[in-house]
Amino acid sequence: MIKKNTPKERRIILKHADDPKYSNKIGCYLKNDGYSMFEEGVEPGFLPG
Amino acid sequence: MKWKFLDRKSGKPIYLICNADESEPGTFKDRQIMHKDPHQLIEGMMIAAYAIQAKQAFIYIRAEFFKGAHILEEAIAEAKEKNFCGDNILGSSYSCDLVVHRGAGAYICGEETGLIESLEGKRPNPRIKPPYFPAVLGLYQCPTIVNNVETLCNVKHVLEIGGEEFSKIGKPNNTGTRIWCVSGQVKKPGYYEFECGALTLGEMIYDVCGGLLPGRTLKAVIPGGSSSKILRADERFSGKLKDGTDFDWGIEDIPLDFDGPASVGSMSGSGGIIIMDDTVDMVEAMANINAFYAHESCGQCTPCREGSLWMKKITKRMCEGDARDEDADLLLSVANQIEGRTICAFGEAAAWPTQSFIAKFRNEFEEKAKNGNSKPSLQLI
């Protein structure tokens, strides 16, 4: 019954959810570019405020 | 969409609330996100808070999520230490505090105005809309944005990928990814994230989740949490999609996006897909769902408070060996008198399962009266 052309998961939000090496600590998040969008965002004029 | 309605000119404080009161039966994605990647949520919230210029943000978390609340509190403390929230964030003039607020165990707090009442320290009776649209009159009668966990996590990724590119994920009008929580009688239940509309319900059941348990056949699917209308496995669905395209689908052909389940008279709702095979007694399943809604009705609106209780009593009685010939019609009558007669959508959430179970499986309710009285099938609380 399993078809070869069934789409694969596209994990955006759950990208790290089942990675045993990924922890929920901030150090791990920062190593994976965490908070980079927020850092850019607080630059004046980046977001409609 | 909600952000567009925000009253930015009122001069009142603006609040951001993350609705983490995940309680819809069959749904278990927010918990995974909060446990495994809490900073993703916090970053999304801080971007959202900055965009709407909120100075105070809350994560309203379901009371039963003890561990989730603890993880979030630790993560917020870490974020504060790095100055990603709190005063003068990253050296800017912008300040925003973020706190975790634990609920007290009521499903109705997932309804955004009930949540706001609870956050204000009151009984979580939902408010009438209009006038109480949170974006205008929310927490403490101030403009408030209430978004769920998945939405707020997406904020970061929309910025990262870019709005235009992000809108190319999925299908037109069904953009982005969706996390589906699959439970019930499949070999590999779990949470799965796919582009919206990338696969059908059949592909999800048979390919992604490994199919049904050995020797079983598919009987029914609840596609979007217990509030959504049940679909029979042997039904054919035909009609026109929003774009005018004709469709003629079996249950396995239904696309998993926002429009697919809606096109066949149900909804994708919370993304909780409940699979039922031929071993499921539909009256027992109905009794289980009705017990939940009777317990969780806030009691503010009479049709919902009384109706959900009566539906529970009737289905409980049916399962205990005292089914009557008129029960199917009686249940339908009660459900019909709830729908559209309540302040919040809980009324529909309680009525739609009964309406659809009777419409799709009336024979089982009638059989219970004919054959089931000699043998109580289930002892319910």
Coordinates of C-alpha atoms in Angstrom, one line a residue:
Chain A
M1 CA 0.0 0.0 0.0
I2 CA 3.0 2.3 0.6
K3 CA 3.5 4.5 -2.4
K4 CA 6.9 5.7 -3.5
N5 CA 5.7 9.2 -4.5
T6 CA 4.0 10.2 -1.2
P7 CA 5.4 13.6 -0.2
K8 CA 8.0 13.7 2.5
E9 CA 7.5 15.7 5.6
R10 CA 8.6 19.3 5.4
R11 CA 9.6 20.2 9.0
I12 CA 9.9 23.9 9.6
I13 CA 8.5 24.3 13.1
L14 CA 9.3 20.7 14.1
K15 CA 12.8 20.9 12.5
H16 CA 14.6 19.9 15.6
A17 CA 11.8 18.2 17.5
D18 CA 13.1 14.6 17.2
D19 CA 16.8 15.4 17.1
P20 CA 18.3 13.6 20.1
K21 CA 21.3 16.0 20.0
Y22 CA 19.1 19.1 20.2
S23 CA 18.2 20.4 23.6
N24 CA 15.7 23.0 24.7
K25 CA 18.4 25.2 26.3
I26 CA 19.2 28.6 24.9
G27 CA 22.8 27.6 24.1
C28 CA 21.6 25.0 21.6
Y29 CA 19.1 27.4 20.1
L30 CA 21.7 30.1 19.6
K31 CA 24.1 27.6 17.9
N32 CA 21.3 27.0 15.4
D33 CA 20.9 30.7 14.5
G34 CA 18.3 31.2 17.2
Y35 CA 17.2 34.8 17.9
S36 CA 18.9 36.0 14.8
M37 CA 15.7 37.1 13.2
F38 CA 14.7 38.9 16.4
E39 CA 18.1 40.6 16.6
E40 CA 17.6 41.9 13.0
G41 CA 14.0 42.8 13.8
V42 CA 14.8 45.2 16.6
E43 CA 16.9 47.2 14.2
P44 CA 14.9 50.5 13.7
G45 CA 12.7 50.4 10.6
F46 CA 12.9 46.6 10.0
L47 CA 9.5 45.9 11.3
P48 CA 6.4 48.1 11.2
G49 CA 6.2 49.2 14.8
Chain B
M1 CA -4.9 38.7 9.8
K2 CA -5.7 39.5 13.5
W3 CA -2.8 42.0 13.6
K4 CA -4.5 44.1 11.0
F5 CA -7.5 44.6 13.2
L6 CA -5.4 45.8 16.2
D7 CA -6.5 49.2 17.5
R8 CA -3.1 51.0 17.6
K9 CA -4.6 54.4 18.1
S10 CA -6.5 53.9 21.4
G11 CA -3.5 55.0 23.5
K12 CA -4.1 52.0 25.7
P13 CA -1.4 49.4 26.4
I14 CA -1.3 46.6 23.8
Y15 CA -1.0 43.0 24.9
L16 CA 0.2 39.8 23.2
I17 CA -1.1 36.4 24.4
C18 CA 0.0 33.0 23.3
N19 CA -2.8 30.6 23.5
A20 CA -1.1 27.4 24.7
D21 CA -4.2 25.9 26.3
E22 CA -4.0 22.9 24.0
S23 CA -7.0 20.8 25.0
E24 CA -8.9 19.7 21.9
P25 CA -9.1 15.9 22.1
G26 CA -6.9 14.4 19.5
T27 CA -4.4 17.3 19.4
F28 CA -0.9 17.2 20.8
K29 CA 1.4 19.4 18.8
D30 CA 1.9 22.5 21.0
R31 CA 3.1 20.4 23.9
Q32 CA 5.9 19.0 21.6
I33 CA 6.9 22.4 20.5
M34 CA 7.0 23.8 24.0
H35 CA 8.9 20.8 25.4
K36 CA 11.4 20.5 22.6
D37 CA 11.9 24.0 21.2
P38 CA 10.6 26.6 23.6
H39 CA 13.0 29.3 22.4
Q40 CA 11.4 29.1 18.9
L41 CA 8.1 30.1 20.5
I42 CA 9.7 32.8 22.6
E43 CA 11.5 34.3 19.6
G44 CA 8.3 34.3 17.6
M45 CA 6.5 36.0 20.4
M46 CA 9.1 38.6 20.9
I47 CA 9.1 39.5 17.1
A48 CA 5.3 39.6 17.3
A49 CA 5.3 41.7 20.4
Y50 CA 7.8 44.1 18.8
A51 CA 5.7 44.3 15.6
I52 CA 2.6 45.3 17.5
Q53 CA 4.5 47.3 20.2
A54 CA 3.2 45.2 23.1
K55 CA 5.0 45.9 26.4
Q56 CA 3.6 42.8 28.1
A57 CA 3.2 39.3 26.7
F58 CA 1.7 36.2 28.2
I59 CA 1.9 32.5 27.5
Y60 CA -1.4 31.1 28.7
I61 CA -0.6 27.4 29.2
R62 CA -2.9 24.5 29.9
A63 CA -2.9 23.7 33.6
E64 CA -2.1 20.0 33.0
F65 CA 1.1 20.9 31.2
F66 CA 3.2 21.0 34.4
K67 CA 6.4 20.1 32.6
G68 CA 5.8 22.5 29.7
A69 CA 5.2 25.4 32.1
H70 CA 8.4 24.6 33.9
I71 CA 10.4 24.4 30.6
L72 CA 9.0 27.7 29.4
E73 CA 9.8 29.5 32.7
E74 CA 13.3 28.3 32.5
A75 CA 13.6 29.3 28.8
I76 CA 12.2 32.7 29.6
A77 CA 14.7 33.2 32.4
E78 CA 17.5 32.2 29.9
A79 CA 16.2 34.7 27.3
K80 CA 16.0 37.5 29.9
E81 CA 19.6 36.8 30.9
K82 CA 20.6 37.3 27.3
N83 CA 18.4 40.4 27.1
F84 CA 16.1 39.0 24.4
C85 CA 13.1 40.0 26.6
G86 CA 12.7 42.3 29.6
D87 CA 13.9 45.9 29.8
N88 CA 15.8 47.7 27.0
I89 CA 16.0 44.6 24.8
L90 CA 19.3 44.2 23.1
G91 CA 20.2 47.7 24.1
S92 CA 17.2 49.2 22.3
S93 CA 14.6 51.5 23.8
Y94 CA 12.1 48.6 23.5
S95 CA 11.0 46.7 26.6
C96 CA 8.6 43.8 26.9
D97 CA 8.1 41.4 29.7
L98 CA 7.0 37.8 29.0
V99 CA 5.4 35.6 31.6
V100 CA 3.9 32.2 31.8
H101 CA 0.4 32.0 33.2
R102 CA -1.0 28.6 34.0
G103 CA -4.7 27.9 33.5
A104 CA -6.8 25.9 36.0
G105 CA -7.9 23.0 33.9
A106 CA -10.8 24.3 31.7
Y107 CA -11.1 23.5 28.0
I108 CA -13.1 26.7 27.5
C109 CA -9.9 28.8 28.2
G110 CA -8.8 27.8 24.7
E111 CA -11.5 30.2 23.5
E112 CA -9.7 33.5 23.3
T113 CA -12.2 35.6 25.2
G114 CA -12.6 32.9 27.9
L115 CA -8.8 32.9 28.1
I116 CA -8.8 36.6 28.6
E117 CA -11.4 36.5 31.3
S118 CA -9.3 33.7 33.0
L119 CA -6.1 35.8 32.7
E120 CA -8.0 38.7 34.4
G121 CA -8.6 36.3 37.3
K122 CA -12.3 35.7 36.6
R123 CA -14.4 32.6 35.7
P124 CA -13.6 32.0 32.0
N125 CA -17.0 32.8 30.5
P126 CA -16.5 33.8 26.9
R127 CA -17.4 37.3 25.9
I128 CA -19.9 38.3 23.2
K129 CA -18.4 39.3 19.8
P130 CA -19.2 42.1 18.9
P131 CA -18.1 44.2 20.8
Y132 CA -15.5 42.2 22.5
F133 CA -13.1 41.4 19.7
P134 CA -9.8 41.1 21.5
A135 CA -7.9 43.2 18.9
V136 CA -10.0 46.1 20.1
L137 CA -11.4 45.2 23.5
G138 CA -9.2 42.4 24.9
L139 CA -7.3 42.0 28.1
Y140 CA -8.3 44.7 30.6
Q141 CA -10.4 46.2 27.7
C142 CA -7.2 47.0 25.9
P143 CA -6.2 46.0 22.4
T144 CA -4.9 42.4 22.5
I145 CA -3.6 39.8 20.1
V146 CA -4.2 36.2 20.9
N147 CA -2.4 33.8 18.7
N148 CA -1.7 30.1 19.0
V149 CA 1.6 28.4 19.5
E150 CA 2.0 27.2 15.9
T151 CA 1.2 30.7 14.5
L152 CA 3.7 32.4 16.7
C153 CA 6.4 29.9 15.9
N154 CA 5.7 30.6 12.2
V155 CA 6.4 34.3 12.7
K156 CA 10.1 33.7 12.9
H157 CA 10.1 31.5 9.8
V158 CA 8.1 34.0 7.8
L159 CA 10.7 36.6 8.5
E160 CA 13.5 34.2 7.8
I161 CA 12.2 32.8 4.6
G162 CA 10.5 36.1 3.5
G163 CA 6.8 36.6 3.2
E164 CA 6.7 36.0 -0.6
E165 CA 8.7 32.8 -0.4
F166 CA 6.8 31.6 2.6
S167 CA 3.5 32.1 0.7
K168 CA 4.8 29.7 -1.9
I169 CA 4.9 26.8 0.6
G170 CA 1.7 24.8 0.3
K171 CA -1.1 25.8 -2.1
P172 CA -2.8 29.1 -2.9
N173 CA -5.0 30.1 0.1
N174 CA -3.6 27.1 2.0
T175 CA -0.1 28.4 2.6
G176 CA 2.7 27.3 5.0
T177 CA 3.0 23.9 6.7
R178 CA 0.5 22.3 9.0
I179 CA 1.3 20.0 11.9
W180 CA -1.1 17.0 11.9
C181 CA -1.6 14.9 15.0
V182 CA -2.7 11.4 14.1
S183 CA -4.3 9.2 16.8
G184 CA -6.5 6.1 16.8
Q185 CA -6.1 2.8 15.2
V186 CA -3.1 3.2 12.9
K187 CA 0.3 1.6 13.1
K188 CA 2.3 4.8 13.5
P189 CA 0.3 7.5 15.3
G190 CA 2.1 10.7 15.9
Y191 CA 2.7 14.3 14.8
Y192 CA 3.7 15.1 11.3
E193 CA 4.5 18.4 9.6
F194 CA 3.7 18.7 5.9
E195 CA 3.2 21.5 3.4
C196 CA -0.5 22.4 3.4
G197 CA -2.3 20.3 0.8
A198 CA 0.8 18.2 0.0
L199 CA -0.8 14.9 0.7
T200 CA -4.3 13.3 1.0
L201 CA -5.9 11.8 4.0
G202 CA -5.4 8.3 2.4
E203 CA -1.6 9.0 2.0
M204 CA -1.5 10.1 5.6
I205 CA -3.2 7.0 6.9
Y206 CA -1.7 4.3 4.7
D207 CA 1.7 5.7 3.8
V208 CA 2.8 8.0 6.5
C209 CA 1.2 6.3 9.5
G210 CA 1.8 2.8 8.1
G211 CA -1.9 1.9 7.6
L212 CA -4.4 0.3 9.9
L213 CA -3.8 -2.4 12.4
P214 CA -3.7 -6.0 10.9
G215 CA -7.0 -7.3 9.8
R216 CA -8.9 -4.1 10.4
T217 CA -10.8 -1.9 7.9
L218 CA -11.3 1.8 8.0
K219 CA -14.6 2.9 9.4
A220 CA -14.5 6.6 10.0
V221 CA -12.2 9.6 10.5
I222 CA -12.6 12.7 12.6
P223 CA -10.3 15.1 10.6
G224 CA -9.8 18.1 12.9
G225 CA -10.1 17.3 16.6
S226 CA -13.2 16.0 18.3
S227 CA -15.2 19.1 17.5
S228 CA -15.1 18.5 13.8
K229 CA -17.7 16.5 12.0
I230 CA -17.0 12.8 11.5
L231 CA -16.6 11.3 8.0
R232 CA -17.6 7.8 7.0
A233 CA -15.0 5.7 5.2
D234 CA -17.4 4.6 2.5
E235 CA -18.7 8.0 1.6
R236 CA -18.3 9.8 -1.7
F237 CA -18.0 13.6 -1.5
S238 CA -18.7 15.8 -4.5
G239 CA -19.1 19.5 -5.1
K240 CA -17.1 22.6 -6.1
L241 CA -14.0 23.9 -4.5
K242 CA -13.6 27.6 -3.7
D243 CA -11.9 28.2 -7.0
G244 CA -14.8 26.6 -8.9
T245 CA -13.2 23.2 -9.6
D246 CA -15.4 20.2 -9.4
F247 CA -14.4 17.4 -7.1
D248 CA -15.5 13.9 -6.5
W249 CA -13.6 12.3 -3.7
G250 CA -13.6 9.2 -1.5
I251 CA -12.4 9.7 2.0
E252 CA -8.8 8.8 1.1
D253 CA -8.7 11.6 -1.6
I254 CA -9.4 14.5 0.7
P255 CA -6.5 16.9 0.6
L256 CA -5.0 17.7 4.0
D257 CA -5.2 21.5 4.0
F258 CA -7.6 24.0 5.3
D259 CA -10.1 23.8 2.5
G260 CA -10.2 20.0 1.9
P261 CA -12.0 18.8 5.0
A262 CA -14.2 22.0 4.9
S263 CA -15.2 21.0 1.3
V264 CA -16.6 17.7 2.5
G265 CA -18.6 19.3 5.4
S266 CA -16.1 19.0 8.2
M267 CA -13.0 21.1 9.0
S268 CA -9.3 20.7 9.6
G269 CA -9.8 22.4 13.0
S270 CA -6.9 21.8 15.4
G271 CA -5.2 19.3 13.0
G272 CA -6.1 16.3 15.2
I273 CA -6.9 13.4 12.9
I274 CA -8.7 10.6 14.8
I275 CA -8.7 7.3 12.9
M276 CA -11.4 4.7 13.7
D277 CA -11.5 1.2 12.4
D278 CA -14.2 -1.4 12.3
T279 CA -13.8 -2.4 16.0
V280 CA -15.1 1.0 17.1
D281 CA -18.6 1.2 18.5
M282 CA -19.9 4.6 17.4
V283 CA -22.3 5.0 20.2
E284 CA -19.5 4.4 22.7
A285 CA -17.3 6.9 20.8
M286 CA -20.2 9.4 20.9
A287 CA -20.7 8.9 24.6
N288 CA -17.0 9.5 25.2
I289 CA -17.1 12.8 23.3
N290 CA -20.4 13.9 24.9
A291 CA -19.0 13.2 28.4
F292 CA -16.1 15.5 27.5
Y293 CA -18.2 18.4 26.3
A294 CA -20.7 18.1 29.2
H295 CA -17.8 18.3 31.6
E296 CA -16.2 21.3 29.8
S297 CA -19.2 23.5 29.1
C298 CA -18.7 26.8 31.1
G299 CA -22.4 26.9 31.8
Q300 CA -23.0 30.4 30.7
C301 CA -25.4 29.7 27.9
T302 CA -28.4 27.5 28.8
P303 CA -28.6 25.6 25.4
C304 CA -25.0 24.5 25.8
R305 CA -25.0 23.8 29.6
E306 CA -28.2 21.8 29.5
G307 CA -27.9 20.3 26.1
S308 CA -24.4 19.0 26.5
L309 CA -25.4 17.4 29.8
W310 CA -28.5 15.8 28.2
M311 CA -26.5 14.5 25.3
K312 CA -24.1 12.9 27.8
K313 CA -26.9 11.4 29.8
I314 CA -28.6 9.9 26.8
T315 CA -25.5 8.3 25.2
K316 CA -24.3 7.1 28.6
R317 CA -27.7 5.4 29.2
M318 CA -27.5 3.9 25.7
C319 CA -24.1 2.4 26.5
E320 CA -25.4 1.0 29.8
G321 CA -28.1 -1.1 28.2
D322 CA -31.0 1.3 28.3
A323 CA -31.2 2.5 24.7
R324 CA -34.5 3.6 23.4
D325 CA -35.9 3.6 19.8
E326 CA -36.3 7.4 19.9
D327 CA -32.7 8.2 21.1
A328 CA -31.2 9.0 17.8
D329 CA -33.9 11.6 17.1
L330 CA -33.8 12.9 20.6
L331 CA -30.0 13.4 20.4
L332 CA -30.3 15.2 17.1
S333 CA -33.0 17.4 18.5
V334 CA -30.9 18.4 21.5
A335 CA -27.9 19.1 19.3
N336 CA -29.9 21.2 16.8
Q337 CA -31.1 23.3 19.7
I338 CA -27.5 24.1 20.8
E339 CA -26.0 25.0 17.4
G340 CA -26.1 28.8 16.8
R341 CA -27.6 29.6 20.1
T342 CA -24.5 30.2 22.2
I343 CA -22.1 33.1 22.9
C344 CA -19.1 31.1 21.8
A345 CA -18.2 28.3 19.3
F346 CA -18.3 25.7 22.1
G347 CA -22.0 25.2 21.3
E348 CA -21.1 24.1 17.8
A349 CA -18.2 22.1 19.1
A350 CA -20.5 20.2 21.3
A351 CA -23.4 19.9 18.7
W352 CA -21.5 19.0 15.5
P353 CA -20.1 15.6 16.7
T354 CA -23.6 14.5 17.7
Q355 CA -25.2 15.8 14.5
S356 CA -22.6 14.1 12.3
F357 CA -22.5 10.8 14.2
I358 CA -26.3 10.5 13.9
A359 CA -26.3 11.5 10.3
K360 CA -23.5 9.1 9.4
F361 CA -24.1 6.2 11.8
R362 CA -27.8 6.3 12.6
N363 CA -28.1 2.6 12.1
E364 CA -25.7 1.9 15.0
F365 CA -27.8 4.1 17.3
E366 CA -31.0 2.4 16.3
E367 CA -29.3 -1.1 16.6
K368 CA -28.4 -0.2 20.1
A369 CA -32.0 0.1 21.0
K370 CA -33.0 -3.1 19.2
N371 CA -30.2 -5.4 20.3
G372 CA -28.0 -3.7 22.8
N373 CA -30.3 -3.6 25.9
S374 CA -29.4 -7.0 27.1
K375 CA -25.7 -6.3 27.4
P376 CA -24.3 -3.0 28.7
S377 CA -21.4 -2.3 26.4
L378 CA -19.5 0.3 28.4
Q379 CA -19.4 1.7 31.9
L380 CA -19.0 5.5 31.7
I381 CA -18.3 7.9 34.5

